[in-house]
Amino acid sequence: DTQKASVADAALAAGAEVVNDVNGLRADGMVEALARHGAGAVVMHMRGSPRTMQLDTRYDGLVGDVQRFLSERIEVLRSAGVERIWADPGIGFGKSPQDCAELIRRLPELRSLGVPLYVGASRKSFLGHLVGEPDPKARLAASLGAAAAAARQGASVLRVHEVLETRQLLDVIQACT
């Protein structure tokens, strides 16, 4: 998990197989490092930087904007020879709480990207807004709800804090549906 090509390159040389970059793999040399090592990539949407992303969370067309960005980045990765790609809509990164819920609800629209969808909603602040819980560590039920919704809507990978509880949730859902 890095935004720096030099860190990604060193991690890949040491045996890492996938790079997760909240900056959409836009740093100079990042895509080349991935291609050189035959690595997989999680490309995430974030408008702005971690410092500025929440300053303006208005979108003219949320899903379309996210989809266009991810599609462009996926094309750059494929053109460089990166084959294992996951698309992350960037829950909590430059989006309002309502936008985060909408992105999970509308994940099926992102399937047209042609890559597996990766969602990290665990403990995020949008969940606190939805359920009125300011403490991230007290958002287990909310995190499980988001994980269930994301899985139902087509997420292939869930980034979570409570792995056992999420695995049990998904096992029960699978058994009962």
XYZ file of N, CA, C and O in Angstrom:
708
model
N 0.859 -1.171 0.000
C 0.000 0.000 0.000
C 0.902 1.229 0.000
O 1.444 1.592 1.043
N 1.093 1.817 -1.165
C 1.975 2.975 -1.271
C 1.600 3.818 -2.481
O 1.008 3.321 -3.433
N 1.973 5.083 -2.405
C 1.812 5.998 -3.533
C 3.152 6.262 -4.212
O 3.206 6.990 -5.195
N 4.219 5.693 -3.680
C 5.568 5.982 -4.161
C 6.108 4.824 -4.984
O 6.171 3.686 -4.521
N 6.552 5.139 -6.194
C 7.080 4.113 -7.086
C 8.304 3.427 -6.497
O 8.458 2.210 -6.635
N 9.166 4.175 -5.823
C 10.373 3.568 -5.259
C 10.031 2.566 -4.162
O 10.665 1.511 -4.045
N 9.023 2.871 -3.357
C 8.582 1.946 -2.311
C 7.953 0.710 -2.947
O 8.228 -0.428 -2.540
N 7.106 0.920 -3.952
C 6.487 -0.209 -4.649
C 7.554 -1.097 -5.270
O 7.501 -2.328 -5.155
N 8.545 -0.491 -5.924
C 9.609 -1.248 -6.568
C 10.361 -2.101 -5.549
O 10.614 -3.290 -5.776
N 10.708 -1.510 -4.401
C 11.421 -2.249 -3.359
C 10.561 -3.367 -2.782
O 11.051 -4.483 -2.545
N 9.280 -3.091 -2.546
C 8.386 -4.111 -1.995
C 8.215 -5.262 -2.986
O 8.227 -6.440 -2.589
N 8.074 -4.943 -4.249
C 7.927 -5.983 -5.268
C 9.207 -6.809 -5.394
O 9.147 -8.028 -5.530
N 10.354 -6.153 -5.317
C 11.635 -6.876 -5.361
C 11.785 -7.806 -4.164
O 12.431 -8.852 -4.260
N 11.156 -7.437 -3.044
C 11.234 -8.249 -1.825
C 10.177 -9.345 -1.773
O 10.115 -10.097 -0.806
N 9.322 -9.414 -2.790
C 8.349 -10.500 -2.845
C 6.888 -10.104 -2.834
O 6.015 -10.958 -2.957
N 6.569 -8.831 -2.658
C 5.165 -8.418 -2.749
C 4.658 -8.730 -4.152
O 5.425 -8.736 -5.122
N 3.374 -8.982 -4.265
C 2.805 -9.359 -5.559
C 1.779 -8.373 -6.093
O 1.464 -8.393 -7.284
N 1.246 -7.523 -5.220
C 0.205 -6.574 -5.615
C 0.495 -5.240 -4.947
O 0.875 -5.200 -3.775
N 0.280 -4.155 -5.687
C 0.422 -2.817 -5.135
C -0.947 -2.173 -5.088
O -1.698 -2.189 -6.075
N -1.270 -1.610 -3.930
C -2.516 -0.876 -3.719
C -2.124 0.591 -3.566
O -1.346 0.926 -2.674
N -2.666 1.453 -4.423
C -2.259 2.854 -4.429
C -3.490 3.752 -4.433
O -4.222 3.791 -5.415
N -3.685 4.490 -3.349
C -4.848 5.384 -3.250
C -4.785 6.527 -4.259
O -5.782 7.200 -4.499
N -3.635 6.735 -4.872
C -3.454 7.815 -5.831
C -3.670 7.358 -7.275
O -3.317 8.071 -8.206
N -4.222 6.193 -7.465
C -4.542 5.734 -8.818
C -3.343 5.343 -9.648
O -3.411 5.347 -10.874
N -2.218 5.006 -8.991
C -1.018 4.549 -9.696
C -0.519 5.609 -10.674
O -0.098 5.313 -11.785
N -0.578 6.880 -10.243
C -0.210 7.992 -11.122
C 1.205 8.513 -10.903
O 1.673 9.350 -11.680
N 1.910 8.053 -9.886
C 3.265 8.551 -9.630
C 4.201 8.137 -10.772
O 4.076 7.044 -11.339
N 5.143 9.017 -11.104
C 6.135 8.693 -12.124
C 6.839 7.396 -11.766
O 7.322 7.228 -10.640
N 6.876 6.478 -12.715
C 7.576 5.215 -12.531
C 6.756 4.104 -11.907
O 7.204 2.955 -11.878
N 5.556 4.407 -11.411
C 4.746 3.385 -10.735
C 4.309 2.282 -11.695
O 4.492 1.095 -11.420
N 3.718 2.659 -12.804
C 3.216 1.663 -13.759
C 4.380 0.835 -14.303
O 4.268 -0.391 -14.446
N 5.497 1.484 -14.545
C 6.669 0.766 -15.046
C 7.174 -0.248 -14.017
O 7.563 -1.367 -14.381
N 7.162 0.120 -12.748
C 7.592 -0.815 -11.697
C 6.667 -2.025 -11.647
O 7.125 -3.169 -11.534
N 5.383 -1.783 -11.754
C 4.424 -2.889 -11.750
C 4.680 -3.824 -12.919
O 4.720 -5.050 -12.758
N 4.841 -3.256 -14.093
C 5.060 -4.065 -15.293
C 6.373 -4.838 -15.201
O 6.432 -6.028 -15.545
N 7.412 -4.191 -14.737
C 8.740 -4.820 -14.633
C 8.706 -6.057 -13.727
O 9.355 -7.055 -13.987
N 7.905 -5.992 -12.679
C 7.847 -7.099 -11.715
C 6.695 -8.076 -11.989
O 6.546 -9.055 -11.263
N 5.893 -7.791 -12.994
C 4.736 -8.653 -13.254
C 3.725 -8.609 -12.123
O 3.048 -9.597 -11.836
N 3.614 -7.464 -11.481
C 2.758 -7.321 -10.293
C 1.314 -7.044 -10.659
O 1.001 -6.567 -11.746
N 0.459 -7.328 -9.698
C -0.932 -6.931 -9.799
C -1.092 -5.529 -9.239
O -0.214 -5.012 -8.536
N -2.234 -4.910 -9.550
C -2.446 -3.522 -9.133
C -3.882 -3.291 -8.711
O -4.817 -3.727 -9.381
N -4.036 -2.583 -7.590
C -5.343 -2.072 -7.179
C -5.314 -0.589 -7.505
O -4.541 0.172 -6.925
N -6.150 -0.198 -8.466
C -6.212 1.201 -8.869
C -7.453 1.825 -8.239
O -8.556 1.303 -8.380
N -7.249 2.894 -7.487
C -8.341 3.504 -6.736
C -8.644 4.906 -7.243
O -7.734 5.638 -7.619
N -9.919 5.260 -7.194
C -10.334 6.619 -7.524
C -10.233 7.498 -6.289
O -10.711 7.144 -5.212
N -9.594 8.629 -6.462
C -9.581 9.661 -5.438
C -9.400 10.985 -6.169
O -8.471 11.127 -6.959
N -10.289 11.904 -5.917
C -10.116 13.228 -6.496
C -9.266 14.049 -5.531
O -9.551 14.108 -4.345
N -8.215 14.674 -6.048
C -7.329 15.449 -5.195
C -6.290 14.567 -4.546
O -5.877 13.552 -5.099
N -5.868 14.970 -3.374
C -4.863 14.228 -2.608
C -5.460 13.929 -1.234
O -6.502 14.484 -0.875
N -4.802 13.081 -0.439
C -5.352 12.832 0.899
C -5.594 14.118 1.700
O -6.532 14.186 2.485
N -4.777 15.134 1.473
C -4.955 16.406 2.193
C -6.127 17.228 1.671
O -6.729 18.000 2.419
N -6.432 17.105 0.380
C -7.449 17.976 -0.225
C -8.732 17.269 -0.622
O -9.699 17.923 -0.986
N -8.752 15.957 -0.557
C -9.854 15.186 -1.133
C -11.237 15.512 -0.569
O -12.225 15.388 -1.274
N -11.324 15.926 0.675
C -12.638 16.189 1.255
C -13.050 17.667 1.157
O -14.113 18.039 1.639
N -12.247 18.482 0.506
C -12.577 19.903 0.387
C -13.731 20.148 -0.574
O -14.493 21.104 -0.408
N -13.845 19.319 -1.598
C -14.945 19.446 -2.557
C -15.394 18.050 -2.962
O -14.716 17.376 -3.737
N -16.507 17.625 -2.412
C -17.000 16.270 -2.700
C -18.193 16.286 -3.653
O -18.898 15.285 -3.768
N -18.394 17.398 -4.350
C -19.517 17.470 -5.299
C -19.114 16.861 -6.639
O -18.025 17.114 -7.139
N -20.019 16.094 -7.204
C -19.817 15.477 -8.515
C -21.018 15.800 -9.388
O -22.147 15.833 -8.905
N -20.763 15.995 -10.673
C -21.867 16.149 -11.618
C -22.509 14.790 -11.881
O -23.711 14.684 -12.015
N -21.685 13.772 -11.954
C -22.141 12.404 -12.162
C -21.190 11.457 -11.465
O -20.194 11.024 -12.058
N -21.454 11.157 -10.225
C -20.531 10.404 -9.379
C -20.033 9.121 -10.042
O -18.833 8.934 -10.246
N -20.941 8.223 -10.375
C -20.525 6.919 -10.898
C -19.820 7.079 -12.237
O -18.794 6.446 -12.486
N -20.315 7.951 -13.092
C -19.670 8.185 -14.382
C -18.271 8.741 -14.232
O -17.338 8.320 -14.931
N -18.091 9.692 -13.304
C -16.760 10.260 -13.071
C -15.793 9.198 -12.566
O -14.652 9.104 -13.031
N -16.239 8.404 -11.602
C -15.395 7.344 -11.048
C -15.073 6.322 -12.136
O -13.919 5.911 -12.300
N -16.070 5.952 -12.896
C -15.886 4.954 -13.952
C -14.907 5.439 -15.029
O -14.034 4.687 -15.462
N -15.032 6.689 -15.437
C -14.115 7.233 -16.450
C -12.667 7.221 -15.955
O -11.753 6.804 -16.672
N -12.466 7.687 -14.729
C -11.116 7.705 -14.172
C -10.534 6.293 -14.122
O -9.402 6.054 -14.568
N -11.288 5.360 -13.557
C -10.785 3.986 -13.435
C -10.529 3.364 -14.800
O -9.517 2.678 -14.999
N -11.404 3.607 -15.746
C -11.235 3.079 -17.097
C -9.953 3.590 -17.733
O -9.193 2.821 -18.346
N -9.678 4.876 -17.566
C -8.445 5.462 -18.118
C -7.214 4.838 -17.483
O -6.242 4.505 -18.166
N -7.246 4.671 -16.168
C -6.091 4.099 -15.474
C -5.904 2.621 -15.837
O -4.784 2.149 -15.990
N -7.002 1.899 -15.977
C -6.923 0.486 -16.369
C -6.296 0.372 -17.747
O -5.450 -0.499 -17.987
N -6.664 1.250 -18.656
C -6.088 1.232 -20.003
C -4.584 1.499 -19.958
O -3.810 0.845 -20.650
N -4.151 2.453 -19.126
C -2.720 2.728 -18.974
C -1.999 1.475 -18.461
O -0.935 1.108 -18.973
N -2.578 0.829 -17.467
C -1.961 -0.377 -16.904
C -1.892 -1.493 -17.942
O -0.843 -2.136 -18.101
N -2.987 -1.715 -18.640
C -3.002 -2.787 -19.658
C -2.000 -2.496 -20.771
O -1.318 -3.407 -21.251
N -1.926 -1.249 -21.186
C -0.982 -0.875 -22.240
C 0.459 -1.136 -21.828
O 1.314 -1.397 -22.667
N 0.731 -1.054 -20.532
C 2.077 -1.306 -20.019
C 2.335 -2.790 -19.773
O 3.451 -3.172 -19.414
N 1.303 -3.615 -19.929
C 1.468 -5.050 -19.733
C 1.051 -5.565 -18.375
O 1.273 -6.728 -18.050
N 0.440 -4.712 -17.552
C -0.057 -5.169 -16.249
C -1.361 -5.921 -16.497
O -2.289 -5.378 -17.100
N -1.414 -7.155 -16.046
C -2.568 -8.010 -16.345
C -3.525 -8.183 -15.177
O -4.726 -8.328 -15.383
N -3.011 -8.226 -13.949
C -3.869 -8.434 -12.777
C -4.230 -7.073 -12.201
O -3.395 -6.411 -11.590
N -5.487 -6.683 -12.412
C -5.942 -5.348 -12.027
C -7.258 -5.464 -11.270
O -8.163 -6.195 -11.695
N -7.366 -4.724 -10.177
C -8.598 -4.577 -9.421
C -8.965 -3.096 -9.415
O -8.082 -2.249 -9.283
N -10.245 -2.788 -9.513
C -10.709 -1.397 -9.496
C -11.385 -1.096 -8.166
O -12.285 -1.825 -7.738
N -10.942 -0.026 -7.528
C -11.470 0.408 -6.237
C -12.128 1.771 -6.427
O -11.450 2.739 -6.782
N -13.438 1.882 -6.195
C -14.113 3.167 -6.392
C -13.730 4.227 -5.367
O -14.119 5.385 -5.495
N -12.948 3.875 -4.355
C -12.448 4.866 -3.407
C -13.477 5.319 -2.392
O -13.656 6.518 -2.174
N -14.109 4.362 -1.742
C -15.077 4.695 -0.697
C -14.376 5.542 0.372
O -13.348 5.139 0.912
N -14.937 6.718 0.644
C -14.383 7.601 1.664
C -13.286 8.532 1.183
O -12.810 9.363 1.938
N -12.875 8.421 -0.047
C -11.796 9.241 -0.582
C -12.366 10.293 -1.532
O -12.546 10.041 -2.720
N -12.662 11.464 -0.992
C -13.184 12.543 -1.811
C -14.650 12.379 -2.156
O -15.098 12.822 -3.213
N -15.376 11.725 -1.252
C -16.805 11.512 -1.456
C -17.558 11.826 -0.175
O -17.045 11.626 0.917
N -18.784 12.281 -0.330
C -19.645 12.516 0.829
C -20.148 11.176 1.357
O -20.051 10.149 0.660
N -20.697 11.165 2.570
C -21.282 9.913 3.071
C -22.348 9.347 2.132
O -22.398 8.139 1.903
N -23.161 10.215 1.557
C -24.197 9.766 0.629
C -23.577 9.182 -0.638
O -24.063 8.194 -1.192
N -22.476 9.799 -1.099
C -21.782 9.280 -2.285
C -21.225 7.885 -2.033
O -21.274 7.021 -2.909
N -20.679 7.667 -0.844
C -20.115 6.356 -0.519
C -21.192 5.280 -0.570
O -20.987 4.206 -1.153
N -22.335 5.569 0.029
C -23.450 4.613 -0.008
C -23.912 4.395 -1.444
O -24.199 3.265 -1.851
N -23.974 5.467 -2.222
C -24.403 5.345 -3.625
C -23.430 4.495 -4.428
O -23.846 3.666 -5.243
N -22.142 4.671 -4.215
C -21.167 3.864 -4.949
C -21.330 2.381 -4.645
O -21.254 1.547 -5.554
N -21.549 2.041 -3.394
C -21.761 0.623 -3.067
C -23.048 0.127 -3.713
O -23.069 -0.952 -4.313
N -24.091 0.907 -3.632
C -25.374 0.539 -4.233
C -25.248 0.331 -5.743
O -25.892 -0.540 -6.322
N -24.386 1.125 -6.378
C -24.283 1.106 -7.840
C -23.046 0.372 -8.354
O -22.670 0.524 -9.521
N -22.431 -0.457 -7.517
C -21.279 -1.241 -7.956
C -21.533 -2.020 -9.245
O -20.618 -2.132 -10.074
N -22.729 -2.568 -9.461
C -22.926 -3.310 -10.706
C -22.608 -2.495 -11.965
O -22.177 -3.058 -12.972
N -22.764 -1.192 -11.899
C -22.450 -0.355 -13.058
C -20.953 -0.315 -13.340
O -20.533 -0.048 -14.467
N -20.139 -0.569 -12.322
C -18.691 -0.554 -12.504
C -18.159 -1.877 -13.042
O -16.982 -1.978 -13.397
N -19.001 -2.879 -13.129
C -18.564 -4.164 -13.690
C -18.131 -4.023 -15.144
O -17.331 -4.812 -15.641
N -18.660 -3.008 -15.832
C -18.295 -2.797 -17.231
C -16.803 -2.481 -17.388
O -16.282 -2.514 -18.500
N -16.111 -2.184 -16.288
C -14.672 -1.950 -16.355
C -13.915 -3.222 -16.739
O -12.781 -3.155 -17.193
N -14.541 -4.371 -16.530
C -13.937 -5.637 -16.933
C -12.860 -6.166 -16.009
O -12.085 -7.033 -16.401
N -12.804 -5.638 -14.797
C -11.843 -6.123 -13.800
C -12.594 -6.346 -12.494
O -13.667 -5.763 -12.279
N -12.049 -7.165 -11.594
C -12.705 -7.356 -10.305
C -12.773 -6.039 -9.519
O -11.882 -5.195 -9.618
N -13.833 -5.910 -8.729
C -14.042 -4.707 -7.924
C -13.551 -4.940 -6.502
O -13.811 -5.985 -5.897
N -12.869 -3.938 -5.969
C -12.230 -3.974 -4.661
C -12.867 -2.859 -3.829
O -12.899 -1.711 -4.275
N -13.388 -3.203 -2.664
C -14.071 -2.192 -1.847
C -13.511 -2.213 -0.429
O -13.451 -3.258 0.214
N -13.144 -1.042 0.034
C -12.688 -0.874 1.409
C -13.606 0.098 2.122
O -13.460 1.308 1.987
N -14.588 -0.430 2.855
C -15.544 0.432 3.560
C -15.442 0.284 5.074
O -16.020 1.077 5.809
N -14.684 -0.685 5.526
C -14.596 -1.007 6.947
C -14.203 0.192 7.798
O -13.188 0.845 7.537
N -15.030 0.478 8.808
C -14.815 1.533 9.802
C -14.801 2.955 9.241
O -14.487 3.897 9.953
N -15.101 3.142 7.971
C -14.988 4.463 7.351
C -15.951 5.460 7.982
O -16.987 5.113 8.540
N -15.597 6.735 7.851
C -16.393 7.803 8.474
C -17.801 7.889 7.905
O -18.727 8.262 8.619
N -18.009 7.511 6.646
C -19.366 7.554 6.100
C -20.290 6.635 6.889
O -21.474 6.933 7.059
N -19.745 5.529 7.385
C -20.550 4.624 8.208
C -20.939 5.307 9.511
O -22.064 5.167 9.983
N -20.006 6.044 10.084
C -20.307 6.809 11.297
C -21.427 7.801 11.068
O -22.303 7.970 11.923
N -21.431 8.445 9.910
C -22.509 9.382 9.573
C -23.842 8.650 9.418
O -24.883 9.145 9.855
N -23.791 7.481 8.781
C -25.036 6.727 8.544
C -25.667 6.224 9.831
O -26.895 6.182 9.947
N -24.826 5.808 10.799
C -25.365 5.181 12.011
C -25.175 6.023 13.268
O -25.553 5.594 14.360
N -24.580 7.193 13.116
C -24.394 8.063 14.280
C -23.356 7.567 15.259
O -23.519 7.731 16.467
N -22.273 6.981 14.755
C -21.223 6.445 15.624
C -19.888 7.115 15.290
O -19.276 6.815 14.274
N -19.423 8.018 16.154
C -18.169 8.718 15.861
C -16.904 7.879 16.037
O -15.884 8.176 15.436
N -16.964 6.816 16.827
C -15.779 6.006 17.103
C -15.625 4.908 16.042
O -16.447 3.986 15.983
N -14.569 4.970 15.222
C -14.388 3.956 14.177
C -14.362 2.527 14.713
O -14.861 1.607 14.061
N -13.819 2.323 15.894
C -13.723 0.968 16.449
C -15.075 0.434 16.902
O -15.216 -0.760 17.146
N -16.070 1.293 17.000
C -17.418 0.876 17.406
C -18.343 0.716 16.203
O -19.560 0.697 16.363
N -17.768 0.571 15.022
C -18.578 0.462 13.802
C -18.586 -0.944 13.219
O -18.706 -1.112 12.003
N -18.486 -1.956 14.060
C -18.464 -3.327 13.551
C -19.726 -3.653 12.772
O -19.660 -4.118 11.636
N -20.886 -3.420 13.366
C -22.134 -3.752 12.673
C -22.254 -2.968 11.370
O -22.646 -3.524 10.340
N -21.909 -1.707 11.410
C -21.977 -0.886 10.197
C -20.994 -1.399 9.142
O -21.326 -1.468 7.951
N -19.797 -1.770 9.577
C -18.803 -2.306 8.641
C -19.277 -3.616 8.020
O -19.106 -3.850 6.824
N -19.891 -4.468 8.846
C -20.426 -5.733 8.322
C -21.562 -5.478 7.344
O -21.675 -6.151 6.310
N -22.393 -4.490 7.637
C -23.465 -4.139 6.712
C -22.925 -3.664 5.374
O -23.415 -4.063 4.310
N -21.905 -2.827 5.422
C -21.290 -2.343 4.185
C -20.639 -3.487 3.415
O -20.742 -3.558 2.185
N -19.979 -4.401 4.133
C -19.347 -5.548 3.480
C -20.391 -6.430 2.808
O -20.213 -6.871 1.670
N -21.497 -6.679 3.507
C -22.564 -7.497 2.926
C -23.135 -6.830 1.684
O -23.351 -7.483 0.655
N -23.377 -5.534 1.766
C -23.929 -4.805 0.618
C -22.959 -4.824 -0.551
O -23.351 -5.069 -1.700
N -21.671 -4.573 -0.275
C -20.681 -4.554 -1.352
C -20.551 -5.933 -2.005
O -20.477 -6.037 -3.235
N -20.538 -6.977 -1.200
C -20.447 -8.329 -1.753
C -21.676 -8.633 -2.608
O -21.554 -9.175 -3.708
N -22.831 -8.278 -2.113
C -24.071 -8.514 -2.862
C -24.087 -7.741 -4.184
O -24.627 -8.204 -5.179
N -23.477 -6.559 -4.184
C -23.478 -5.710 -5.371
C -22.327 -6.032 -6.321
O -22.184 -5.382 -7.342
N -21.494 -7.010 -5.983
C -20.505 -7.469 -6.945
C -19.046 -7.244 -6.602
O -18.173 -7.502 -7.433
N -18.731 -6.791 -5.403
C -17.320 -6.647 -5.027
C -16.668 -8.019 -4.971
O -17.225 -8.960 -4.413
N -15.498 -8.127 -5.539
C -14.741 -9.377 -5.520
C -13.795 -9.448 -4.334
O -13.456 -10.527 -3.876
N -13.325 -8.284 -3.876
C -12.401 -8.195 -2.762
C -12.930 -7.157 -1.785
O -13.339 -6.070 -2.199
N -12.912 -7.503 -0.508
C -13.290 -6.566 0.552
C -12.080 -6.329 1.430
O -11.478 -7.285 1.926
N -11.728 -5.064 1.632
C -10.669 -4.713 2.565
C -11.346 -4.422 3.889
O -12.190 -3.547 3.976
N -11.010 -5.220 4.908
C -11.715 -5.120 6.185
C -10.731 -5.124 7.344
O -9.578 -5.531 7.199
N -11.214 -4.688 8.499
C -10.431 -4.764 9.731
C -10.754 -6.047 10.489
O -9.879 -6.679 11.052
N -12.017 -6.417 10.525
C -12.462 -7.603 11.255
C -12.646 -8.761 10.282
O -13.741 -9.023 9.778
N -11.548 -9.463 10.018
C -11.543 -10.505 9.000
C -12.452 -11.671 9.394
O -13.281 -12.119 8.595
N -12.319 -12.199 10.603
C -13.115 -13.351 11.035
C -14.606 -13.042 10.961
O -15.382 -13.818 10.393
N -15.011 -11.922 11.515
C -16.434 -11.566 11.527
C -16.975 -11.381 10.111
O -18.091 -11.817 9.801
N -16.180 -10.785 9.252
C -16.621 -10.584 7.867
C -16.715 -11.912 7.143
O -17.664 -12.161 6.399
N -15.737 -12.796 7.359
C -15.767 -14.118 6.727
C -17.014 -14.898 7.170
O -17.689 -15.538 6.367
N -17.319 -14.842 8.481
C -18.510 -15.522 8.983
C -19.775 -14.935 8.359
O -20.680 -15.681 7.961
N -19.843 -13.624 8.264
C -20.984 -12.970 7.638
C -21.176 -13.468 6.213
O -22.281 -13.858 5.824
N -20.110 -13.477 5.446
C -20.201 -13.897 4.036
C -20.546 -15.374 3.906
O -21.321 -15.758 3.023
N -20.019 -16.203 4.817
C -20.353 -17.631 4.798
C -21.837 -17.861 5.054
O -22.484 -18.694 4.399
N -22.392 -17.122 6.016
C -23.819 -17.265 6.326
C -24.672 -16.767 5.160
O -25.652 -17.406 4.783
N -24.299 -15.644 4.594
C -25.049 -15.124 3.436
C -25.047 -16.143 2.310
O -26.078 -16.430 1.704
N -23.882 -16.710 2.037
C -23.782 -17.699 0.949
C -24.629 -18.930 1.246
O -25.320 -19.451 0.362
N -24.622 -19.380 2.476
C -25.403 -20.568 2.850
C -26.897 -20.323 2.768
O -27.664 -21.250 2.511
N -27.301 -19.088 2.992
C -28.737 -18.785 3.081
C -29.338 -18.198 1.806
O -30.531 -17.924 1.767
N -28.552 -18.005 0.810
C -29.097 -17.431 -0.438
C -28.893 -18.346 -1.605
O -28.182 -19.291 -1.564
